[in-house]
Amino acid sequence: MTGSGTNPVQGTGDIDECGLSSTYDEPLLNVLAQVEQEELEEDRQGIEHHYWTAKRKNCCLVVFFIGFVLSICIAIVAPMVLAGLKQNGIVDNVVISSEKVGGFKQFQNKSLTGDNYLHFYFFNITNPKGVLRGEKPNLKELGPWVYNAYQLRSDFDWDKENDTLAYREHSYYVFNVNETKRLSGFDSDNVYITTINMLFLGIPYTVGVTYWEMVCNFLGWKTDEQKLFTKRPVSEFLAGYEVEVEINLFVKTYKIPIKFPGMYPNLTKEEDPSYKSKLVMKVGEQDINQVYDLVSWHGMNELEILCPYGANPLPGGKSGCPSELPCCQKHSLVKDINNNVSVWGNTTYESLYDYNANLVHGRNGEQFQPNVKKGSHLVIFNDIVWRALLFRNMNDEQVTYKGIKMLRFSPVETLFMNASTYPPNERYYHFGPQGLLANLSILEQGSELFASLPHFLGADPELLEGVNGLKPERALHNMHIDVEPILGQTMVEHVRAQLVALISNGKRWGKNKWFKHLPDRTYVPVAWFDVMSTINQKGIDEFKILYLVDDISKGCRIFGSILAVICFAPLFYSFILCCCEGDTDDIEDGCQEEIENNS
């Protein structure tokens, strides 16, 4: 037996506080070393994992930060750059500062990016004999006769100091057989129309009141019907015609030509006043709000005309100056060499757009200042009625043509008011009923002719009641222009006007021998026209580049904003974590200390 149950000793050495011998068994040492190695490896892997995780996190944050900065550039900077490019494009198209700018070719040839037509409608009087018996004129509208219109500009002269451009302009038209036949059934403009004899209306002034009745007899106008009415082809009414008066004095025959100038004469370059005298307009390089503003028209800064009332070709005749219209013989017994008078009255109204009725100003209607606003006004100088007209975007009206959004402008109501209702219109001799746009007497050699909207649209009921056969419709007979507001360019134009003749009975004519039963002062429509201009596909394609820039700019704002939100969210989250990291470490240290104390 062994002694008292003791274990054999495997080794010797001191015992430490944990009850372990300072001398270890080899296997145990190896195990401890392996455990320590594994712990070190785990620590290394943990540190390495933490390092790469932190690095990836930092890389992601850098990417998000770059994305955020890029999104700001896309949302803010890119639209600003595009807006600058767009503005440069607008200036290049609108400001005709040289032959090298983008808009010059279109300015030089209006047909390049637009289709331009003239539509003429005539009123055939079907009861001329009945009118002389006191019946209302029965009117039958015929047409339209369609003409292709062309306008070419040349001989350009820039004045950089005054910011103006002087140029010659020639307009002409060509009969469009196919369109006329399609719309009206006529294949020629040689169709005869019975209407008021406008040449007869002007003879009292062109030959003088002394001889005009005698001249009418020499012209072969023996009957009242021959005097008051004429039957001629459409082509002559438009281009004009001439008759000769033969007078025998002292066994000698004198031939005096009397010419009706035509409603819309197709002039040659040599005859065209816009080609003979340069037009001058503002370029807008110094102030883009003045772009296309007329400075001079037909060589005039203020309107003058050869007095039709004092240009009496017959010796010894007395002038028939009307009391309310300007006349060169009112000012002096000795005629001025040119016999020129102001077209309109000289009274000024400082607060009005047309404070000086004779001042040449306003645009020609094809181009206005860029960035046209809703509800705004535009001033158009109309070369048919020789005056500046005020157009307004009424009720913020908008229209769309082939995908282009436009503002519609129409003439303001005051243009059609008589002088009793709107006193400034006394300068334009608006002494008749409401609804007449212009008194053309001084422009048409003294003939009592007027302009209105077709079919007396919007006029006094008495004008409509004076004739039969009219049916005004706003969609067909109103005058308007449709302006694209970004460029300020007219994309669609319908300048419509009606020529009206005033006829009176024998109390005024023929010493009470002529037209005894004719109603006094009847306004009879003769014809109306529609000057049409629409942008063509080439112009639309060029313009839609501006829309494309706007779409890209809008897309940049939307995409940039979304990207900014996506990139900002993780950046903000990381910022919150960084702010809270110190507090978390303090909490963890406190918990560990509490655990150790409790142990």
Coordinates of C-alpha atoms in Angstrom, one line a residue:
M1 CA 0.0 0.0 0.0
T2 CA 1.1 3.4 -0.6
G3 CA 1.1 6.1 2.0
S4 CA -2.0 8.3 3.0
G5 CA -3.6 8.5 -0.6
T6 CA -1.2 11.1 -2.2
N7 CA -0.9 11.6 -6.0
P8 CA 2.4 11.2 -7.6
V9 CA 4.1 14.4 -8.5
Q10 CA 4.4 15.1 -12.3
G11 CA 6.7 18.1 -11.9
T12 CA 7.9 20.5 -9.3
G13 CA 7.7 24.3 -9.0
D14 CA 6.0 27.2 -7.3
I15 CA 2.2 27.5 -7.2
D16 CA 0.8 30.9 -8.5
E17 CA -2.4 32.7 -7.3
C18 CA -4.5 30.8 -9.8
G19 CA -3.4 27.4 -8.4
L20 CA -1.2 26.7 -11.3
S21 CA 2.3 25.6 -11.2
S22 CA 4.9 27.9 -12.6
T23 CA 6.1 24.9 -14.5
Y24 CA 3.5 23.9 -17.2
D25 CA 3.0 20.8 -19.1
E26 CA 4.1 21.0 -22.6
P27 CA 0.6 20.2 -24.1
L28 CA -1.1 22.8 -22.0
L29 CA 1.3 25.4 -23.1
N30 CA 0.7 24.6 -26.6
V31 CA -3.0 24.9 -26.1
L32 CA -2.7 28.2 -24.5
A33 CA -0.4 29.5 -27.2
Q34 CA -2.8 28.3 -29.8
V35 CA -5.7 30.0 -28.1
E36 CA -3.7 33.2 -27.8
Q37 CA -2.8 32.9 -31.5
E38 CA -6.4 32.4 -32.5
E39 CA -7.5 35.4 -30.4
L40 CA -4.8 37.5 -32.0
E41 CA -5.9 36.4 -35.4
E42 CA -9.5 37.2 -34.6
D43 CA -8.4 40.6 -33.3
R44 CA -6.4 41.1 -36.5
Q45 CA -9.3 40.1 -38.7
G46 CA -11.6 42.3 -36.7
I47 CA -9.3 45.2 -37.0
E48 CA -8.8 44.5 -40.7
H49 CA -12.6 44.2 -41.2
H50 CA -13.2 47.4 -39.3
Y51 CA -10.5 49.1 -41.4
W52 CA -12.0 48.0 -44.7
T53 CA -15.5 48.7 -43.6
A54 CA -14.5 52.2 -42.5
K55 CA -12.6 52.7 -45.8
R56 CA -15.6 51.5 -47.9
K57 CA -17.8 53.8 -45.8
N58 CA -15.5 56.7 -46.4
C59 CA -15.4 55.9 -50.1
C60 CA -19.2 55.8 -50.3
L61 CA -19.4 59.1 -48.4
V62 CA -17.0 60.6 -50.9
V63 CA -19.0 59.3 -53.8
F64 CA -22.2 60.6 -52.3
F65 CA -20.6 63.9 -51.6
I66 CA -19.4 64.1 -55.2
G67 CA -22.8 63.1 -56.4
F68 CA -24.4 65.7 -54.2
V69 CA -22.1 68.4 -55.7
L70 CA -22.7 67.1 -59.2
S71 CA -26.5 67.2 -58.6
I72 CA -26.3 70.8 -57.5
C73 CA -24.4 71.6 -60.7
I74 CA -27.0 69.7 -62.8
A75 CA -30.0 71.3 -61.0
I76 CA -28.7 74.9 -60.8
V77 CA -25.6 75.5 -62.9
A78 CA -26.6 73.6 -66.0
P79 CA -30.0 75.5 -66.4
M80 CA -28.1 78.7 -66.0
V81 CA -25.7 77.8 -68.8
L82 CA -28.5 76.7 -71.0
A83 CA -30.4 79.9 -70.2
G84 CA -27.3 81.8 -71.4
L85 CA -27.1 79.8 -74.6
K86 CA -30.9 80.3 -75.1
Q87 CA -30.5 84.1 -74.6
N88 CA -27.7 84.2 -77.1
G89 CA -29.8 82.3 -79.6
I90 CA -32.7 84.7 -79.1
V91 CA -30.4 87.7 -79.7
D92 CA -28.9 86.0 -82.7
N93 CA -32.4 85.5 -84.3
V94 CA -33.9 88.8 -83.3
V95 CA -31.2 91.5 -83.3
I96 CA -30.3 92.0 -87.0
S97 CA -26.9 93.6 -86.3
S98 CA -25.1 92.2 -89.4
E99 CA -25.5 89.9 -92.3
K100 CA -23.8 87.1 -90.3
V101 CA -26.5 86.7 -87.5
G102 CA -28.8 83.8 -87.6
G103 CA -32.0 85.8 -88.2
F104 CA -30.7 87.8 -91.2
K105 CA -31.8 85.4 -94.0
Q106 CA -35.3 85.3 -92.6
F107 CA -35.3 89.1 -92.4
Q108 CA -34.0 89.4 -96.0
N109 CA -36.6 87.0 -97.4
K110 CA -39.9 86.7 -95.4
S111 CA -40.9 83.6 -97.3
L112 CA -37.9 81.6 -96.1
T113 CA -39.6 80.5 -92.9
G114 CA -43.2 81.6 -93.5
D115 CA -46.1 81.1 -96.0
N116 CA -47.7 84.4 -97.0
Y117 CA -51.0 84.9 -98.8
L118 CA -53.5 87.6 -99.7
H119 CA -57.1 86.6 -99.8
F120 CA -59.5 89.1 -101.4
Y121 CA -63.3 89.0 -101.2
F122 CA -65.6 91.3 -103.2
F123 CA -69.2 92.3 -102.6
N124 CA -71.2 92.1 -105.8
I125 CA -74.2 94.6 -105.7
T126 CA -77.1 92.6 -107.3
N127 CA -79.7 95.5 -107.3
P128 CA -78.0 98.7 -108.5
K129 CA -81.3 100.0 -110.1
G130 CA -83.1 99.1 -106.9
V131 CA -80.6 101.1 -104.8
L132 CA -81.3 104.2 -106.9
R133 CA -85.0 103.7 -106.1
G134 CA -84.2 103.7 -102.4
E135 CA -83.7 100.0 -101.7
K136 CA -80.9 98.8 -99.5
P137 CA -77.9 97.5 -101.4
N138 CA -78.1 93.7 -101.7
L139 CA -74.5 92.3 -101.3
K140 CA -73.3 88.9 -102.4
E141 CA -69.8 88.0 -101.2
L142 CA -67.6 86.4 -103.9
G143 CA -64.1 84.9 -103.3
P144 CA -61.6 84.5 -102.1
W145 CA -59.2 85.3 -104.8
V146 CA -55.9 84.0 -103.5
Y147 CA -52.4 85.4 -104.2
N148 CA -49.0 84.3 -103.0
A149 CA -47.3 87.3 -101.3
Y150 CA -43.6 87.9 -101.4
Q151 CA -41.4 90.5 -99.6
L152 CA -37.7 91.0 -100.3
R153 CA -35.3 93.3 -98.5
S154 CA -32.0 94.6 -99.9
D155 CA -29.3 97.3 -99.8
F156 CA -28.7 97.2 -96.1
D157 CA -27.0 100.0 -94.2
W158 CA -26.2 99.8 -90.5
D159 CA -25.6 102.8 -88.3
K160 CA -24.0 101.5 -85.1
E161 CA -24.0 104.8 -83.4
N162 CA -27.7 105.3 -83.7
D163 CA -28.4 101.5 -83.5
T164 CA -30.5 101.6 -86.7
L165 CA -30.7 99.7 -90.0
A166 CA -31.8 101.2 -93.3
Y167 CA -33.0 99.0 -96.1
R168 CA -35.1 98.8 -99.2
E169 CA -38.2 96.6 -99.3
H170 CA -40.2 95.3 -102.3
S171 CA -43.4 93.5 -102.0
Y172 CA -45.4 91.8 -104.8
Y173 CA -48.0 89.1 -105.2
V174 CA -48.7 86.3 -107.8
F175 CA -52.2 84.9 -108.5
N176 CA -52.6 81.4 -107.1
V177 CA -55.0 79.7 -109.5
N178 CA -55.3 76.3 -107.7
E179 CA -56.0 77.8 -104.3
T180 CA -58.5 80.3 -105.7
K181 CA -60.4 77.5 -107.6
R182 CA -60.3 75.3 -104.5
L183 CA -61.7 77.9 -102.2
S184 CA -64.1 79.9 -104.5
G185 CA -64.5 78.0 -107.7
F186 CA -63.0 80.7 -109.9
D187 CA -59.9 80.0 -112.0
S188 CA -59.3 83.6 -112.9
D189 CA -59.2 87.1 -111.5
N190 CA -61.0 88.4 -114.6
V191 CA -64.4 88.0 -112.9
Y192 CA -66.5 91.1 -113.2
I193 CA -67.9 92.7 -110.0
T194 CA -70.6 95.4 -109.8
T195 CA -69.8 97.8 -107.0
I196 CA -69.6 101.5 -106.1
N197 CA -67.8 103.7 -108.6
M198 CA -64.9 104.8 -106.3
L199 CA -63.4 106.9 -109.1
F200 CA -66.6 109.0 -109.3
L201 CA -66.5 109.6 -105.5
G202 CA -63.1 111.3 -105.8
I203 CA -63.6 113.4 -108.9
P204 CA -65.1 116.5 -107.0
Y205 CA -61.7 116.9 -105.3
T206 CA -59.3 115.7 -108.0
V207 CA -60.7 118.0 -110.7
G208 CA -62.3 120.7 -108.5
V209 CA -65.9 121.5 -107.8
T210 CA -66.1 123.9 -110.7
Y211 CA -65.8 121.3 -113.5
W212 CA -66.5 117.9 -111.9
E213 CA -70.2 117.6 -113.1
M214 CA -69.1 118.5 -116.6
V215 CA -66.2 116.0 -116.4
C216 CA -68.6 113.3 -115.3
N217 CA -70.7 113.9 -118.5
F218 CA -67.5 113.7 -120.7
L219 CA -66.6 110.4 -119.1
G220 CA -69.8 109.0 -120.5
W221 CA -71.5 108.7 -117.1
K222 CA -74.8 109.9 -118.5
T223 CA -77.1 108.1 -116.1
D224 CA -77.2 107.9 -112.4
E225 CA -76.5 104.2 -112.5
Q226 CA -73.3 104.8 -114.7
K227 CA -72.2 107.5 -112.2
L228 CA -72.7 105.6 -109.0
F229 CA -71.8 102.1 -110.0
T230 CA -69.1 100.4 -112.1
K231 CA -68.6 96.9 -113.3
R232 CA -64.9 95.8 -113.7
P233 CA -62.8 92.7 -113.2
V234 CA -61.2 91.9 -109.9
S235 CA -57.7 92.4 -111.4
E236 CA -58.5 96.1 -112.2
F237 CA -60.0 96.8 -108.8
L238 CA -56.8 95.5 -107.2
A239 CA -54.2 96.9 -109.6
G240 CA -56.0 100.2 -110.5
Y241 CA -57.2 101.6 -113.8
E242 CA -57.3 104.8 -115.7
V243 CA -59.9 106.7 -117.7
E244 CA -59.3 109.8 -119.9
V245 CA -61.4 112.9 -120.0
E246 CA -61.6 114.7 -123.4
I247 CA -62.3 118.4 -123.2
N248 CA -62.5 120.6 -126.3
L249 CA -61.3 124.2 -125.7
F250 CA -60.8 126.6 -128.5
V251 CA -61.0 123.9 -131.2
K252 CA -58.4 121.9 -129.4
T253 CA -58.9 118.6 -127.6
Y254 CA -57.3 118.0 -124.2
K255 CA -57.0 114.6 -122.7
I256 CA -56.8 114.5 -119.0
P257 CA -56.1 111.1 -117.4
I258 CA -57.9 110.3 -114.2
K259 CA -56.6 107.3 -112.4
F260 CA -58.0 105.0 -109.8
P261 CA -54.9 103.8 -107.9
G262 CA -56.2 100.4 -107.0
M263 CA -57.0 98.8 -103.7
Y264 CA -53.8 96.8 -103.6
P265 CA -51.6 97.6 -106.6
N266 CA -48.8 95.2 -107.6
L267 CA -46.0 97.7 -107.9
T268 CA -42.7 97.3 -109.6
K269 CA -39.5 98.2 -107.7
E270 CA -39.4 101.6 -109.4
E271 CA -42.9 102.3 -108.3
D272 CA -42.8 100.8 -104.8
P273 CA -42.3 103.7 -102.3
S274 CA -40.7 101.2 -99.8
Y275 CA -38.0 100.5 -102.4
K276 CA -37.5 104.0 -103.7
S277 CA -37.0 105.4 -100.1
K278 CA -35.3 103.3 -97.5
L279 CA -37.1 102.2 -94.4
V280 CA -35.2 102.8 -91.1
M281 CA -35.7 100.7 -88.0
K282 CA -34.1 100.2 -84.6
V283 CA -31.7 97.2 -84.5
G284 CA -32.0 96.6 -80.8
E285 CA -28.3 95.9 -80.2
Q286 CA -28.1 98.7 -77.6
D287 CA -31.7 98.1 -76.2
I288 CA -33.4 94.9 -77.3
N289 CA -36.8 96.4 -76.3
Q290 CA -36.5 98.7 -79.3
V291 CA -35.9 95.9 -81.8
Y292 CA -37.7 96.4 -85.2
D293 CA -39.1 99.8 -84.0
L294 CA -39.7 102.0 -87.1
V295 CA -37.9 105.3 -87.3
S296 CA -38.6 106.3 -90.9
W297 CA -41.1 105.1 -93.4
H298 CA -41.1 106.1 -97.1
G299 CA -38.5 108.7 -96.2
M300 CA -40.7 110.3 -93.5
N301 CA -40.3 110.5 -89.8
E302 CA -43.7 112.2 -89.6
L303 CA -46.5 111.5 -92.1
E304 CA -47.2 113.8 -95.0
I305 CA -49.1 113.4 -98.2
L306 CA -49.7 115.3 -101.4
C307 CA -52.9 117.2 -100.8
P308 CA -55.6 115.7 -103.0
Y309 CA -57.9 118.7 -102.5
G310 CA -55.6 121.4 -103.9
A311 CA -54.0 119.4 -106.8
N312 CA -56.6 120.7 -109.3
P313 CA -55.5 119.9 -112.8
L314 CA -58.1 122.1 -114.6
P315 CA -57.3 125.8 -115.0
G316 CA -59.6 128.2 -113.2
G317 CA -61.2 125.5 -111.1
K318 CA -62.0 125.9 -107.5
S319 CA -60.7 123.5 -104.9
G320 CA -63.2 121.4 -102.9
C321 CA -61.4 121.5 -99.6
P322 CA -63.5 119.7 -96.9
S323 CA -63.7 121.7 -93.7
E324 CA -62.7 118.8 -91.4
L325 CA -59.7 117.6 -93.4
P326 CA -56.3 119.2 -94.0
C327 CA -55.9 121.1 -97.2
C328 CA -52.9 122.9 -98.6
Q329 CA -55.0 125.8 -99.9
K330 CA -56.2 126.6 -96.4
H331 CA -52.8 127.8 -95.4
S332 CA -51.8 130.1 -98.3
L333 CA -53.2 131.4 -101.5
V334 CA -49.8 130.5 -103.0
K335 CA -49.5 126.7 -103.2
D336 CA -46.6 125.1 -101.7
I337 CA -44.3 123.6 -104.3
N338 CA -45.0 120.0 -103.1
N339 CA -48.6 120.7 -101.9
N340 CA -47.8 118.5 -98.9
V341 CA -50.0 118.4 -95.8
S342 CA -50.0 116.3 -92.6
V343 CA -52.0 113.2 -93.0
W344 CA -53.7 113.4 -89.6
G345 CA -54.6 116.1 -87.2
N346 CA -51.8 117.8 -85.3
T347 CA -53.4 117.9 -81.8
T348 CA -51.2 116.0 -79.3
Y349 CA -52.2 113.8 -76.4
E350 CA -49.2 113.3 -74.3
S351 CA -50.5 110.3 -72.3
L352 CA -51.4 108.1 -75.3
Y353 CA -49.2 105.7 -77.3
D354 CA -50.1 107.8 -80.4
Y355 CA -49.6 111.2 -78.7
N356 CA -48.5 112.4 -82.1
A357 CA -50.8 110.9 -84.7
N358 CA -48.4 111.6 -87.6
L359 CA -45.3 110.2 -85.9
V360 CA -43.9 107.1 -87.6
H361 CA -43.4 104.5 -84.8
G362 CA -44.3 100.9 -83.9
R363 CA -43.3 97.6 -85.4
N364 CA -44.2 96.2 -88.8
G365 CA -46.0 93.3 -87.1
E366 CA -43.6 90.5 -87.8
Q367 CA -41.2 90.9 -84.8
F368 CA -41.5 92.4 -81.3
Q369 CA -39.3 92.6 -78.2
P370 CA -38.5 89.1 -76.7
N371 CA -40.3 87.9 -73.6
V372 CA -43.7 89.3 -74.4
K373 CA -46.0 89.2 -71.4
K374 CA -49.6 88.1 -71.0
G375 CA -52.0 91.0 -71.0
S376 CA -49.4 93.4 -72.6
H377 CA -49.8 95.8 -75.5
L378 CA -48.1 95.9 -78.9
V379 CA -47.9 98.9 -81.3
I380 CA -48.1 98.0 -85.0
F381 CA -47.6 100.5 -87.8
N382 CA -50.0 99.6 -90.5
D383 CA -49.0 100.8 -94.0
I384 CA -52.6 100.4 -95.4
V385 CA -54.2 102.9 -93.0
W386 CA -51.0 104.9 -92.5
R387 CA -51.0 105.0 -88.7
A388 CA -49.9 103.2 -85.6
L389 CA -52.4 100.7 -84.2
L390 CA -52.6 99.4 -80.6
F391 CA -53.1 95.7 -80.1
R392 CA -53.7 94.0 -76.7
N393 CA -53.5 90.4 -75.5
M394 CA -57.1 90.3 -74.3
N395 CA -58.0 88.2 -71.3
D396 CA -54.5 86.6 -71.5
E397 CA -55.7 84.6 -74.5
Q398 CA -53.4 81.8 -75.6
V399 CA -53.5 79.7 -78.7
T400 CA -51.4 76.8 -80.1
Y401 CA -50.3 76.3 -83.7
K402 CA -48.4 73.1 -84.6
G403 CA -47.2 72.7 -81.1
I404 CA -46.1 76.3 -80.6
K405 CA -47.8 78.2 -77.8
M406 CA -48.6 81.8 -78.6
L407 CA -50.3 84.9 -77.2
R408 CA -53.1 86.3 -79.4
F409 CA -53.3 90.1 -79.8
S410 CA -56.2 92.0 -81.2
P411 CA -56.9 95.7 -81.9
V412 CA -58.2 97.7 -78.9
E413 CA -61.8 99.0 -78.9
T414 CA -60.8 102.6 -78.9
L415 CA -59.5 102.3 -82.5
F416 CA -63.1 101.9 -83.7
M417 CA -64.7 104.6 -81.6
N418 CA -65.9 107.9 -83.2
A419 CA -64.6 111.3 -81.9
S420 CA -67.7 111.9 -79.8
T421 CA -67.1 108.8 -77.7
Y422 CA -63.3 109.0 -77.8
P423 CA -62.1 112.6 -78.5
P424 CA -58.5 111.7 -79.6
N425 CA -60.0 110.1 -82.7
E426 CA -60.9 113.5 -84.1
R427 CA -57.3 113.5 -85.3
Y428 CA -58.2 110.6 -87.6
Y429 CA -61.4 112.2 -88.7
H430 CA -63.7 109.6 -87.1
F431 CA -66.9 111.7 -87.3
G432 CA -69.1 108.9 -88.5
P433 CA -70.7 105.9 -86.7
Q434 CA -68.9 103.6 -84.3
G435 CA -67.0 100.7 -85.9
L436 CA -64.9 102.4 -88.6
L437 CA -61.2 101.8 -88.3
A438 CA -60.0 104.6 -90.5
N439 CA -61.1 107.5 -92.7
L440 CA -59.1 106.9 -95.9
S441 CA -60.3 110.0 -97.8
I442 CA -57.0 111.9 -97.7
L443 CA -55.2 108.7 -98.7
E444 CA -57.5 107.9 -101.6
Q445 CA -57.5 111.1 -103.6
G446 CA -60.4 112.6 -101.7
S447 CA -62.8 109.6 -102.3
E448 CA -65.0 109.1 -99.3
L449 CA -63.6 105.7 -98.4
F450 CA -63.3 104.1 -95.0
A451 CA -61.8 101.0 -93.4
S452 CA -63.6 98.7 -91.0
L453 CA -63.5 95.1 -89.9
P454 CA -65.1 92.7 -92.5
H455 CA -68.9 92.5 -92.4
F456 CA -68.9 95.5 -90.0
L457 CA -67.8 93.2 -87.1
G458 CA -68.4 95.0 -83.8
A459 CA -69.7 98.1 -85.5
D460 CA -72.9 100.2 -84.8
P461 CA -76.0 98.3 -85.8
E462 CA -76.9 101.1 -88.2
L463 CA -74.0 100.1 -90.5
L464 CA -75.3 96.5 -90.7
E465 CA -78.9 97.6 -91.1
G466 CA -77.9 99.9 -94.1
V467 CA -77.2 96.9 -96.4
N468 CA -78.3 93.3 -96.9
G469 CA -76.1 90.3 -97.1
L470 CA -73.6 90.7 -94.2
K471 CA -73.1 88.2 -91.5
P472 CA -70.2 89.1 -89.1
E473 CA -68.4 86.2 -87.4
R474 CA -65.5 86.9 -85.0
A475 CA -63.6 83.8 -86.0
L476 CA -63.7 84.7 -89.7
H477 CA -63.6 88.5 -89.6
N478 CA -61.6 89.6 -86.6
M479 CA -58.0 90.9 -87.0
H480 CA -55.3 89.3 -84.9
I481 CA -51.7 88.3 -84.6
D482 CA -50.4 85.3 -82.7
V483 CA -47.0 86.0 -81.1
E484 CA -44.6 83.5 -79.7
P485 CA -43.6 85.1 -76.4
I486 CA -40.1 83.9 -76.0
L487 CA -38.8 85.3 -79.3
G488 CA -41.5 87.9 -79.7
Q489 CA -42.0 86.7 -83.2
T490 CA -45.4 86.6 -85.0
M491 CA -46.1 83.0 -86.0
V492 CA -49.6 83.5 -87.3
E493 CA -51.1 86.7 -88.7
H494 CA -54.5 87.6 -90.0
V495 CA -54.7 91.3 -90.8
R496 CA -58.2 91.7 -92.0
A497 CA -59.9 94.9 -93.2
Q498 CA -62.8 96.0 -95.3
L499 CA -63.0 98.8 -97.7
V500 CA -66.2 100.9 -97.4
A501 CA -67.6 103.6 -99.7
L502 CA -69.9 106.3 -98.4
I503 CA -72.7 107.3 -100.8
S504 CA -75.0 110.2 -100.5
N505 CA -78.1 111.6 -102.3
G506 CA -78.6 114.6 -104.5
K507 CA -78.5 117.1 -101.6
R508 CA -74.7 116.8 -101.8
W509 CA -74.2 115.8 -105.5
G510 CA -75.5 117.1 -108.8
K511 CA -77.3 120.1 -107.4
N512 CA -80.1 117.9 -106.2
K513 CA -80.6 116.4 -109.7
W514 CA -78.8 113.0 -109.1
F515 CA -79.8 110.1 -106.9
K516 CA -83.0 111.7 -105.7
H517 CA -84.2 108.6 -104.0
L518 CA -80.9 107.4 -102.7
P519 CA -80.8 107.1 -98.8
D520 CA -78.3 109.7 -97.6
R521 CA -75.0 108.7 -96.1
T522 CA -75.1 104.9 -96.6
Y523 CA -71.9 103.0 -96.0
V524 CA -71.5 100.3 -98.6
P525 CA -68.8 97.6 -98.3
V526 CA -66.8 97.1 -101.5
A527 CA -64.4 94.4 -100.6
W528 CA -62.4 92.9 -97.8
F529 CA -59.0 91.3 -97.6
D530 CA -57.0 89.0 -95.3
V531 CA -53.3 89.4 -95.2
M532 CA -52.3 85.9 -94.0
S533 CA -48.9 84.8 -92.7
T534 CA -48.1 81.5 -91.1
I535 CA -44.8 80.0 -90.0
N536 CA -43.8 77.0 -92.2
Q537 CA -42.3 73.7 -91.2
K538 CA -38.7 75.0 -91.7
G539 CA -39.4 77.8 -89.3
I540 CA -41.1 75.5 -86.8
D541 CA -38.1 73.1 -86.8
E542 CA -35.8 76.0 -86.2
F543 CA -37.9 77.4 -83.4
K544 CA -38.4 74.1 -81.6
I545 CA -34.7 74.1 -80.8
L546 CA -35.6 76.7 -78.1
Y547 CA -38.3 74.4 -76.8
L548 CA -35.7 71.6 -76.7
V549 CA -33.4 73.8 -74.6
D550 CA -36.3 74.5 -72.2
D551 CA -37.1 70.8 -71.9
I552 CA -33.4 69.9 -71.3
S553 CA -33.2 72.7 -68.6
K554 CA -36.4 71.4 -66.9
G555 CA -35.1 67.9 -67.0
C556 CA -31.8 69.0 -65.5
R557 CA -33.7 70.7 -62.6
I558 CA -35.8 67.6 -61.9
F559 CA -33.0 65.0 -62.3
G560 CA -30.5 67.2 -60.3
S561 CA -33.1 67.6 -57.5
I562 CA -33.8 63.9 -57.2
L563 CA -30.1 63.1 -57.3
A564 CA -29.4 65.7 -54.6
V565 CA -32.0 64.1 -52.3
I566 CA -30.5 60.6 -52.9
C567 CA -27.0 61.8 -52.2
F568 CA -27.8 64.0 -49.3
A569 CA -29.6 61.4 -47.2
P570 CA -26.5 59.2 -46.4
L571 CA -24.4 62.2 -45.9
F572 CA -26.9 63.5 -43.3
Y573 CA -27.2 60.1 -41.7
S574 CA -23.4 59.8 -41.3
F575 CA -23.3 63.3 -39.9
I576 CA -25.8 62.3 -37.2
L577 CA -23.8 59.1 -36.4
C578 CA -20.6 61.2 -36.0
C579 CA -22.3 63.6 -33.6
C580 CA -23.6 60.6 -31.5
E581 CA -20.4 58.5 -31.6
G582 CA -18.7 60.2 -28.6
D583 CA -21.8 59.8 -26.4
T584 CA -22.1 56.1 -27.3
D585 CA -18.5 55.4 -26.3
D586 CA -19.0 57.1 -22.9
I587 CA -22.1 55.0 -22.3
E588 CA -20.3 51.8 -23.2
D589 CA -17.3 52.7 -20.9
G590 CA -19.7 53.4 -18.0
C591 CA -21.5 50.1 -18.4
Q592 CA -18.2 48.2 -18.4
E593 CA -17.1 49.9 -15.2
E594 CA -20.4 49.2 -13.6
I595 CA -20.1 45.5 -14.4
E596 CA -16.6 45.2 -13.0
N597 CA -17.7 46.9 -9.8
N598 CA -20.6 44.6 -9.3
S599 CA -18.2 41.6 -9.8

